[in-house]
């Protein structure tokens, strides 16, 4: 009997030893377990299914099963989100039947909330308070946004997936994405991976380069067709991704246009383009990203020009993007991304290819000041 108990104990210790941690995992305090209870509707499970469909629609990333388990060391309504076994988000929710209530600027007649528990909405760091279901209609009528706890957890998960989108793909997932093309279009699959020996690791670099700028990789057939067309002249996966972008241009440029299909752009001047072209450096490695080797004075001038353009358009009610020549687009994005993380950069060739679809409106020009 003692030997049998010891075997069971040892089995429980080493059961998960050496196992690969799940891609994403949600750990719940015991007060939140009703969100996954079938008797209560398993509301969180439905929200996670919605989350996976949303990410697939936005980015084309096929998320695997998201693990959910309890954590008895947590406070009752605490939860955490893990990515590859490491905690990347932790927050407090509320019990089933209560709602997060927040003012997002649409409230005309404020209702008293002094008696409610104050809390932070984790996905967008919004101040809010907890109300019971019986109060929801009154607060909604006043203009407040009321969100159930399972949806709050889902939005938190979505924000984390977006943040780590370029770290999700592994070679197994890339193979899964390209397998669909192999079945439906075996010729292009064979051309890319067998005739031209384009490796899965390079494919992963190319896809992550697209995802970095929120370009969906869902249309894998078009991506492989683009690779097949350009791979004989360019094998560097980052440069090849720039070629492929042209095939996908409509899918992402339409997100930058306004309701009237006007594309508002900040154009990089020809003189500045010539200066940047003289100072661009492309590493030999297919992994390292290109950059501009500008001297401190030039970098300071360029930073000042960018700040002035952004300030000029800061009060506009339409989206805007930078546009530059195609061979400088990626290094310019690398430069501007650190200064303005939310900025988008498109190539002139991508714009010209869609001239019939969108109206181009130049709102400002990036010109390097002479000192």
Short mmCIF file of C-alpha atoms in Angstrom, two decimals:
data_model
loop_
_atom_site.label_atom_id
_atom_site.label_comp_id
_atom_site.label_asym_id
_atom_site.label_seq_id
_atom_site.Cartn_x
_atom_site.Cartn_y
_atom_site.Cartn_z
CA UNK A 1 0.00 0.00 0.00
CA UNK A 2 2.79 2.39 0.99
CA UNK A 3 4.65 1.60 -2.27
CA UNK A 4 1.48 2.27 -4.31
CA UNK A 5 0.91 5.65 -2.60
CA UNK A 6 4.54 6.61 -3.29
CA UNK A 7 4.15 5.72 -6.99
CA UNK A 8 0.99 7.87 -7.25
CA UNK A 9 2.78 10.75 -5.48
CA UNK A 10 5.82 10.52 -7.73
CA UNK A 11 3.56 10.30 -10.80
CA UNK A 12 1.80 13.54 -9.81
CA UNK A 13 5.15 15.31 -9.33
CA UNK A 14 6.66 14.31 -12.68
CA UNK A 15 3.46 14.25 -14.75
CA UNK A 16 4.16 17.63 -16.42
CA UNK A 17 7.96 17.48 -16.24
CA UNK A 18 9.55 18.49 -19.55
CA UNK A 19 6.22 19.23 -21.26
CA UNK A 20 5.95 22.21 -23.56
CA UNK A 21 3.85 24.93 -21.90
CA UNK A 22 0.67 25.92 -23.76
CA UNK A 23 0.85 28.94 -26.04
CA UNK A 24 -1.76 30.82 -24.00
CA UNK A 25 -3.23 29.91 -20.64
CA UNK A 26 -5.73 31.62 -18.34
CA UNK A 27 -5.58 30.95 -14.60
CA UNK A 28 -8.64 31.82 -12.50
CA UNK A 29 -9.27 32.41 -8.82
CA UNK A 30 -12.02 30.22 -7.37
CA UNK A 31 -14.56 33.07 -7.47
CA UNK A 32 -14.35 33.12 -11.29
CA UNK A 33 -14.84 29.39 -11.85
CA UNK A 34 -18.55 29.94 -12.47
CA UNK A 35 -17.51 31.63 -15.75
CA UNK A 36 -16.42 28.22 -17.09
CA UNK A 37 -19.14 26.18 -15.39
CA UNK A 38 -21.42 24.51 -17.94
CA UNK A 39 -24.38 24.87 -15.58
CA UNK A 40 -23.91 28.66 -15.67
CA UNK A 41 -23.53 28.76 -19.44
CA UNK A 42 -19.71 28.51 -19.66
CA UNK A 43 -19.69 32.17 -20.69
CA UNK A 44 -15.92 32.57 -20.70
CA UNK A 45 -15.50 29.58 -23.04
CA UNK A 46 -17.86 31.23 -25.54
CA UNK A 47 -15.90 34.49 -25.28
CA UNK A 48 -12.62 32.68 -25.93
CA UNK A 49 -14.10 31.08 -29.06
CA UNK A 50 -15.12 34.58 -30.18
CA UNK A 51 -11.57 35.80 -29.42
CA UNK A 52 -9.99 33.09 -31.58
CA UNK A 53 -12.33 33.88 -34.47
CA UNK A 54 -11.57 37.60 -34.09
CA UNK A 55 -7.79 37.06 -34.22
CA UNK A 56 -8.15 34.76 -37.22
CA UNK A 57 -10.22 37.41 -39.03
CA UNK A 58 -7.80 40.25 -38.18
CA UNK A 59 -4.43 38.56 -38.66
CA UNK A 60 -5.02 35.09 -40.08
CA UNK A 61 -3.32 33.46 -37.08
CA UNK A 62 -4.88 30.08 -36.21
CA UNK A 63 -4.68 30.07 -32.41
CA UNK A 64 -4.50 26.63 -30.80
CA UNK A 65 -6.54 25.61 -27.77
CA UNK A 66 -6.32 28.17 -24.93
CA UNK A 67 -5.93 26.37 -21.61
CA UNK A 68 -7.99 27.41 -18.59
CA UNK A 69 -7.32 26.21 -15.06
CA UNK A 70 -7.92 27.28 -11.49
CA UNK A 71 -5.23 28.70 -9.23
CA UNK A 72 -6.03 28.33 -5.55
CA UNK A 73 -3.26 30.75 -4.55
CA UNK A 74 -5.14 33.65 -6.21
CA UNK A 75 -7.64 35.90 -4.53
CA UNK A 76 -11.24 34.92 -5.40
CA UNK A 77 -11.71 37.23 -8.42
CA UNK A 78 -8.13 37.45 -9.58
CA UNK A 79 -6.96 35.99 -12.87
CA UNK A 80 -3.77 35.90 -14.94
CA UNK A 81 -2.88 35.30 -18.58
CA UNK A 82 0.24 33.29 -19.44
CA UNK A 83 2.14 33.23 -22.73
CA UNK A 84 4.38 30.18 -23.20
CA UNK A 85 4.28 29.58 -19.45
CA UNK A 86 5.19 33.14 -18.42
CA UNK A 87 2.70 35.55 -16.86
CA UNK A 88 2.07 38.51 -19.19
CA UNK A 89 -1.10 39.92 -17.66
CA UNK A 90 -2.77 39.87 -14.25
CA UNK A 91 -5.89 41.67 -13.07
CA UNK A 92 -9.02 41.51 -10.98
CA UNK A 93 -12.47 40.78 -12.37
CA UNK A 94 -15.78 40.36 -10.57
CA UNK A 95 -18.31 37.62 -9.97
CA UNK A 96 -20.87 36.43 -12.48
CA UNK A 97 -23.84 38.82 -12.45
CA UNK A 98 -21.82 41.97 -11.78
CA UNK A 99 -20.65 44.39 -14.47
CA UNK A 100 -17.75 46.73 -15.14
CA UNK A 101 -19.19 50.21 -15.67
CA UNK A 102 -17.19 53.06 -17.25
CA UNK A 103 -17.59 56.50 -18.76
CA UNK A 104 -15.98 56.73 -22.21
CA UNK A 105 -17.09 60.30 -22.83
CA UNK A 106 -20.74 59.71 -23.78
CA UNK A 107 -22.23 60.38 -20.34
CA UNK A 108 -24.32 63.58 -20.20
CA UNK A 109 -25.90 63.14 -16.78
CA UNK A 110 -23.50 61.53 -14.33
CA UNK A 111 -24.98 59.05 -11.90
CA UNK A 112 -23.65 58.67 -8.38
CA UNK A 113 -21.04 55.91 -8.17
CA UNK A 114 -19.55 56.65 -4.77
CA UNK A 115 -21.02 53.50 -3.23
CA UNK A 116 -19.61 51.13 -5.86
CA UNK A 117 -16.23 49.38 -5.80
CA UNK A 118 -13.64 51.21 -7.94
CA UNK A 119 -11.46 49.13 -10.26
CA UNK A 120 -9.31 49.35 -13.41
CA UNK A 121 -10.43 47.85 -16.71
CA UNK A 122 -7.30 45.79 -17.60
CA UNK A 123 -7.27 45.84 -21.42
CA UNK A 124 -7.37 49.63 -21.86
CA UNK A 125 -6.48 50.75 -18.30
CA UNK A 126 -9.79 52.59 -17.90
CA UNK A 127 -11.14 53.74 -14.54
CA UNK A 128 -14.44 52.02 -13.83
CA UNK A 129 -16.61 50.68 -11.03
CA UNK A 130 -18.54 47.49 -10.34
CA UNK A 131 -22.34 47.48 -10.41
CA UNK A 132 -24.90 44.66 -10.00
CA UNK A 133 -26.99 43.53 -12.97
CA UNK A 134 -30.06 45.27 -11.54
CA UNK A 135 -28.40 48.67 -12.08
CA UNK A 136 -27.14 48.06 -15.63
CA UNK A 137 -30.11 49.49 -17.56
CA UNK A 138 -30.09 52.76 -15.59
CA UNK A 139 -26.38 53.29 -16.22
CA UNK A 140 -26.66 52.36 -19.90
CA UNK A 141 -29.50 54.86 -20.35
CA UNK A 142 -27.21 57.54 -18.86
CA UNK A 143 -24.49 56.76 -21.44
CA UNK A 144 -22.21 54.48 -19.45
CA UNK A 145 -20.64 51.37 -20.96
CA UNK A 146 -21.41 48.22 -18.96
CA UNK A 147 -19.35 45.09 -19.62
CA UNK A 148 -19.72 41.59 -18.15
CA UNK A 149 -16.62 40.05 -16.47
CA UNK A 150 -16.19 37.31 -19.08
CA UNK A 151 -16.00 39.94 -21.81
CA UNK A 152 -13.48 41.97 -19.81
CA UNK A 153 -11.24 38.90 -19.60
CA UNK A 154 -11.71 38.29 -23.32
CA UNK A 155 -10.75 41.87 -24.23
CA UNK A 156 -7.69 41.58 -21.99
CA UNK A 157 -6.72 38.36 -23.76
CA UNK A 158 -7.23 39.95 -27.21
CA UNK A 159 -5.02 42.92 -26.29
CA UNK A 160 -2.24 40.56 -25.16
CA UNK A 161 -2.51 38.41 -28.30
CA UNK A 162 -2.21 41.55 -30.43
CA UNK A 163 0.84 42.63 -28.45
CA UNK A 164 2.58 39.26 -28.89
CA UNK A 165 1.33 38.55 -32.43
CA UNK A 166 4.85 38.37 -33.90
CA UNK A 167 5.94 35.80 -31.29
CA UNK A 168 3.08 33.35 -31.80
CA UNK A 169 4.09 31.64 -35.04
CA UNK A 170 6.36 28.63 -34.84
CA UNK A 171 7.41 26.35 -37.69
CA UNK A 172 4.64 23.87 -36.91
CA UNK A 173 2.02 26.63 -37.23
CA UNK A 174 3.61 27.88 -40.46
CA UNK A 175 3.37 24.35 -41.88
CA UNK A 176 -0.29 24.26 -40.87
CA UNK A 177 -0.95 27.55 -42.70
CA UNK A 178 0.82 26.47 -45.89
CA UNK A 179 -0.69 23.00 -45.86
CA UNK A 180 -4.02 24.45 -47.01
CA UNK A 181 -2.29 25.89 -50.08
CA UNK A 182 -0.58 22.56 -50.77
CA UNK A 183 -3.98 20.89 -51.00
CA UNK A 184 -5.68 23.54 -53.15
CA UNK A 185 -2.73 24.88 -55.15
CA UNK A 186 0.03 22.21 -55.14
CA UNK A 187 1.97 23.81 -58.02
CA UNK A 188 2.77 27.07 -56.21
CA UNK A 189 3.54 25.15 -53.00
CA UNK A 190 5.99 22.92 -54.86
CA UNK A 191 7.53 25.90 -56.67
CA UNK A 192 8.24 27.77 -53.43
CA UNK A 193 9.33 25.02 -51.06
CA UNK A 194 10.81 22.36 -53.37
CA UNK A 195 11.95 23.97 -56.64
CA UNK A 196 13.28 27.15 -54.98
CA UNK A 197 13.96 25.55 -51.57
CA UNK A 198 12.45 28.34 -49.51
CA UNK A 199 12.78 27.17 -45.91
CA UNK A 200 10.01 27.16 -43.32
CA UNK A 201 12.21 29.26 -41.01
CA UNK A 202 12.46 31.95 -43.71
CA UNK A 203 8.72 31.74 -44.25
CA UNK A 204 8.21 32.41 -40.54
CA UNK A 205 10.44 35.53 -40.74
CA UNK A 206 8.48 36.78 -43.76
CA UNK A 207 5.09 36.23 -42.13
CA UNK A 208 6.18 37.89 -38.88
CA UNK A 209 7.43 40.89 -40.86
CA UNK A 210 3.90 41.27 -42.26
CA UNK A 211 2.29 40.77 -38.86
CA UNK A 212 4.61 43.39 -37.32
CA UNK A 213 2.70 46.03 -39.32
CA UNK A 214 -0.71 44.42 -38.79
CA UNK A 215 -0.91 42.97 -42.29
CA UNK A 216 -3.12 39.87 -42.26
CA UNK A 217 -1.53 36.59 -43.38
CA UNK A 218 -4.87 34.88 -43.88
CA UNK A 219 -4.63 34.91 -47.69
CA UNK A 220 -1.76 32.41 -47.76
CA UNK A 221 -2.34 31.52 -51.39
CA UNK A 222 -1.65 35.11 -52.52
CA UNK A 223 1.42 35.26 -50.25
CA UNK A 224 2.89 32.09 -51.78
CA UNK A 225 2.05 33.29 -55.29
CA UNK A 226 3.97 36.49 -54.55
CA UNK A 227 6.96 34.57 -53.20
CA UNK A 228 7.00 32.32 -56.27
CA UNK A 229 7.03 35.37 -58.56
CA UNK A 230 9.88 37.22 -56.82
CA UNK A 231 12.05 34.55 -55.21
CA UNK A 232 14.37 34.22 -58.19
CA UNK A 233 15.44 37.85 -57.84
CA UNK A 234 15.25 38.13 -54.03
CA UNK A 235 15.74 35.46 -51.34
CA UNK A 236 16.13 37.67 -48.26
CA UNK A 237 12.85 37.05 -46.37
CA UNK A 238 12.52 40.68 -45.22
CA UNK A 239 13.03 42.08 -48.71
CA UNK A 240 10.74 39.39 -50.10
CA UNK A 241 8.06 40.42 -47.60
CA UNK A 242 8.22 43.93 -49.08
CA UNK A 243 7.46 42.46 -52.51
CA UNK A 244 4.59 40.38 -51.13
CA UNK A 245 3.03 43.44 -49.47
CA UNK A 246 2.18 44.78 -52.92
CA UNK A 247 -0.08 41.76 -53.53
CA UNK A 248 -1.88 42.38 -50.23
CA UNK A 249 -2.00 46.18 -50.50
CA UNK A 250 -5.78 46.55 -50.76
CA UNK A 251 -6.40 44.55 -47.57
CA UNK A 252 -4.38 46.91 -45.37
CA UNK A 253 -4.56 50.26 -47.19
CA UNK A 254 -8.36 50.29 -46.95
CA UNK A 255 -7.94 50.32 -43.14
CA UNK A 256 -6.06 53.61 -43.40
CA UNK A 257 -8.62 55.41 -45.58
CA UNK A 258 -11.60 57.41 -44.38
CA UNK A 259 -15.27 56.67 -45.06
CA UNK A 260 -15.11 58.45 -48.43
CA UNK A 261 -12.10 56.32 -49.47
CA UNK A 262 -9.69 59.24 -49.18
CA UNK A 263 -6.17 58.30 -48.19
CA UNK A 264 -4.50 61.12 -46.23
CA UNK A 265 -0.72 60.90 -46.44
CA UNK A 266 2.47 62.55 -45.21
CA UNK A 267 4.84 62.32 -48.16
CA UNK A 268 8.58 61.88 -47.70
CA UNK A 269 10.19 64.47 -49.99
CA UNK A 270 12.51 63.49 -52.82
CA UNK A 271 15.48 65.30 -51.25
CA UNK A 272 15.01 63.51 -47.94
CA UNK A 273 14.56 60.19 -49.77
CA UNK A 274 17.92 60.71 -51.51
CA UNK A 275 19.60 61.42 -48.16
CA UNK A 276 18.05 58.33 -46.56
CA UNK A 277 19.00 56.16 -49.54
CA UNK A 278 22.65 57.21 -49.10
CA UNK A 279 22.55 56.20 -45.43
CA UNK A 280 20.43 53.05 -45.41
CA UNK A 281 22.06 49.84 -44.18
CA UNK A 282 20.72 46.37 -44.91
CA UNK A 283 22.41 43.65 -42.80
CA UNK A 284 23.48 40.50 -44.63
CA UNK A 285 21.41 38.42 -42.24
CA UNK A 286 17.82 37.74 -43.22
CA UNK A 287 16.76 38.24 -39.61
CA UNK A 288 18.26 41.64 -38.74
CA UNK A 289 16.16 44.56 -39.88
CA UNK A 290 17.53 47.53 -41.90
CA UNK A 291 18.20 50.97 -40.43
CA UNK A 292 19.44 54.46 -41.31
CA UNK A 293 23.02 55.23 -40.31
CA UNK A 294 22.46 58.97 -39.88
CA UNK A 295 24.82 61.22 -37.96
CA UNK A 296 23.44 62.82 -34.75
CA UNK A 297 22.72 66.16 -36.45
CA UNK A 298 20.75 64.56 -39.29
CA UNK A 299 18.84 62.35 -36.87
CA UNK A 300 17.93 65.35 -34.72
CA UNK A 301 16.72 67.26 -37.78
CA UNK A 302 14.65 64.34 -39.00
CA UNK A 303 13.09 63.84 -35.57
CA UNK A 304 12.16 67.53 -35.47
CA UNK A 305 10.53 67.35 -38.93
CA UNK A 306 8.51 64.28 -37.98
CA UNK A 307 7.31 65.96 -34.76
CA UNK A 308 6.21 69.05 -36.70
CA UNK A 309 4.25 67.01 -39.25
CA UNK A 310 2.51 64.98 -36.56
CA UNK A 311 1.66 68.12 -34.59
CA UNK A 312 0.23 69.66 -37.76
CA UNK A 313 -2.15 66.70 -38.20
CA UNK A 314 -2.78 65.93 -34.52
CA UNK A 315 -6.21 67.59 -34.52
CA UNK A 316 -7.43 65.90 -37.70
CA UNK A 317 -10.45 63.60 -37.60
CA UNK A 318 -9.14 61.23 -40.27
CA UNK A 319 -6.42 58.54 -40.28
CA UNK A 320 -3.11 59.39 -41.96
CA UNK A 321 -0.03 57.47 -43.05
CA UNK A 322 3.51 58.14 -44.20
CA UNK A 323 4.32 57.29 -47.82
CA UNK A 324 7.86 56.88 -49.18
CA UNK A 325 9.68 55.13 -52.03
CA UNK A 326 9.46 51.36 -51.89
CA UNK A 327 13.15 50.58 -51.31
CA UNK A 328 13.13 52.78 -48.16
CA UNK A 329 9.77 51.75 -46.74
CA UNK A 330 10.94 49.10 -44.26
CA UNK A 331 13.91 51.04 -42.80
CA UNK A 332 11.73 54.15 -42.60
CA UNK A 333 9.10 52.16 -40.71
CA UNK A 334 11.81 50.90 -38.35
CA UNK A 335 12.86 54.50 -37.71
CA UNK A 336 9.39 55.98 -37.31
CA UNK A 337 8.06 53.07 -35.22
CA UNK A 338 10.22 54.00 -32.24
CA UNK A 339 9.25 57.65 -32.45
CA UNK A 340 5.56 57.16 -33.25
CA UNK A 341 4.55 53.54 -32.46
CA UNK A 342 1.06 53.99 -33.90
CA UNK A 343 2.27 55.37 -37.26
CA UNK A 344 1.87 53.41 -40.50
CA UNK A 345 4.18 53.55 -43.51
CA UNK A 346 3.23 52.52 -47.04
CA UNK A 347 5.24 52.46 -50.26
CA UNK A 348 4.58 54.68 -53.26
CA UNK A 349 4.20 51.56 -55.44
CA UNK A 350 1.46 50.27 -53.11
CA UNK A 351 -0.39 53.57 -53.45
CA UNK A 352 0.00 53.77 -57.23
CA UNK A 353 -1.32 50.24 -57.65
CA UNK A 354 -4.58 51.34 -56.01
CA UNK A 355 -4.99 54.81 -57.52
CA UNK A 356 -8.33 53.77 -59.02
CA UNK A 357 -9.60 52.56 -55.65
CA UNK A 358 -8.61 55.47 -53.37
CA UNK A 359 -8.29 59.24 -53.61
CA UNK A 360 -4.83 60.35 -52.45
CA UNK A 361 -4.71 63.54 -50.39
CA UNK A 362 -1.23 64.85 -49.45
CA UNK A 363 -1.68 66.58 -46.09
CA UNK A 364 1.99 67.32 -45.37
CA UNK A 365 5.47 66.75 -46.72
CA UNK A 366 8.44 65.58 -44.71
CA UNK A 367 11.29 67.93 -45.66
CA UNK A 368 14.60 67.94 -43.80
CA UNK A 369 15.31 71.43 -42.46
CA UNK A 370 18.63 72.94 -43.42
CA UNK A 371 20.54 74.42 -40.50
#
